[in-house]
Tab-separated table of C-alpha atoms in Angstrom:
chain	number	residue	atom	x	y	z
G	35	UNK	CA	26.374	-56.288	-130.689
G	36	UNK	CA	25.121	-53.358	-129.011
G	37	UNK	CA	27.545	-53.001	-126.444
G	38	UNK	CA	30.275	-53.481	-129.245
G	39	UNK	CA	29.248	-50.386	-130.678
G	40	UNK	CA	28.516	-48.708	-127.349
G	41	UNK	CA	32.905	-49.906	-126.264
G	42	UNK	CA	33.926	-48.804	-129.528
G	43	UNK	CA	31.453	-44.936	-128.409
G	44	UNK	CA	32.818	-44.986	-125.410
G	45	UNK	CA	36.661	-45.678	-126.522
G	46	UNK	CA	36.006	-42.494	-128.909
G	47	UNK	CA	34.831	-40.156	-125.900
G	48	UNK	CA	37.697	-41.519	-123.248
G	49	UNK	CA	40.732	-41.093	-125.855
G	50	UNK	CA	40.158	-39.251	-128.830
G	51	UNK	CA	37.313	-36.499	-128.102
G	52	UNK	CA	39.650	-34.900	-125.380
G	53	UNK	CA	42.777	-34.711	-128.118
G	54	UNK	CA	40.124	-32.230	-130.108
G	55	UNK	CA	38.730	-28.515	-128.955
G	56	UNK	CA	35.220	-29.030	-128.150
G	57	UNK	CA	32.752	-28.424	-131.121
G	58	UNK	CA	29.415	-30.731	-130.968
G	59	UNK	CA	26.438	-27.694	-131.574
G	60	UNK	CA	23.811	-29.880	-129.902
G	61	UNK	CA	23.286	-30.761	-126.509
G	62	UNK	CA	23.878	-33.759	-125.654
G	63	UNK	CA	26.987	-34.152	-127.509
G	64	UNK	CA	26.726	-36.094	-130.756
G	65	UNK	CA	28.956	-39.052	-129.148
G	66	UNK	CA	26.332	-39.405	-126.286
G	67	UNK	CA	23.038	-39.139	-128.806
G	68	UNK	CA	24.599	-41.990	-130.510
G	69	UNK	CA	25.105	-44.118	-127.451
G	70	UNK	CA	21.564	-43.752	-125.807
G	71	UNK	CA	20.157	-44.243	-130.166
G	72	UNK	CA	22.148	-47.315	-129.755
G	73	UNK	CA	20.735	-48.700	-126.120
G	74	UNK	CA	17.309	-47.262	-127.081
G	75	UNK	CA	16.547	-48.501	-130.540
G	76	UNK	CA	19.302	-51.130	-131.069
G	77	UNK	CA	22.660	-51.082	-133.133
G	78	UNK	CA	20.987	-50.750	-137.306
G	79	UNK	CA	18.121	-47.930	-136.373
G	80	UNK	CA	20.309	-45.941	-133.440
G	81	UNK	CA	23.498	-45.834	-135.909
G	82	UNK	CA	21.343	-44.062	-138.688
G	83	UNK	CA	20.266	-41.906	-136.247
G	84	UNK	CA	23.894	-41.206	-135.360
G	85	UNK	CA	24.802	-40.512	-138.557
G	86	UNK	CA	21.852	-38.314	-139.333
G	87	UNK	CA	22.830	-35.903	-137.035
G	88	UNK	CA	26.156	-35.770	-137.420
G	89	UNK	CA	25.552	-34.602	-140.509
G	90	UNK	CA	23.606	-31.549	-138.927
G	91	UNK	CA	26.998	-31.091	-136.715
G	92	UNK	CA	27.921	-27.885	-138.703
G	93	UNK	CA	28.723	-24.118	-138.756
G	94	UNK	CA	25.238	-23.374	-140.466
G	95	UNK	CA	23.290	-25.528	-138.124
G	96	UNK	CA	21.939	-23.614	-135.292
G	97	UNK	CA	21.935	-26.520	-133.046
G	98	UNK	CA	20.233	-26.801	-129.793
G	99	UNK	CA	18.997	-29.120	-127.605
G	100	UNK	CA	18.344	-32.389	-129.656
G	101	UNK	CA	17.190	-35.499	-127.954
G	102	UNK	CA	16.981	-38.695	-128.735
């Protein structure tokens, strides 16, 4: 299950992300953060952490360095 979600994130990184302008306010980027969170914490907690992170990625948040 973990490999499946990591593959989905990787597909996003390779095929969808290059079509958009770089806009992530964080380092590592939100997709890299999601991949690391799933690898480190498993699918359920990793995706939950990724959703929280993505919800903070907007122009009114300062962003910055935010490791898993």
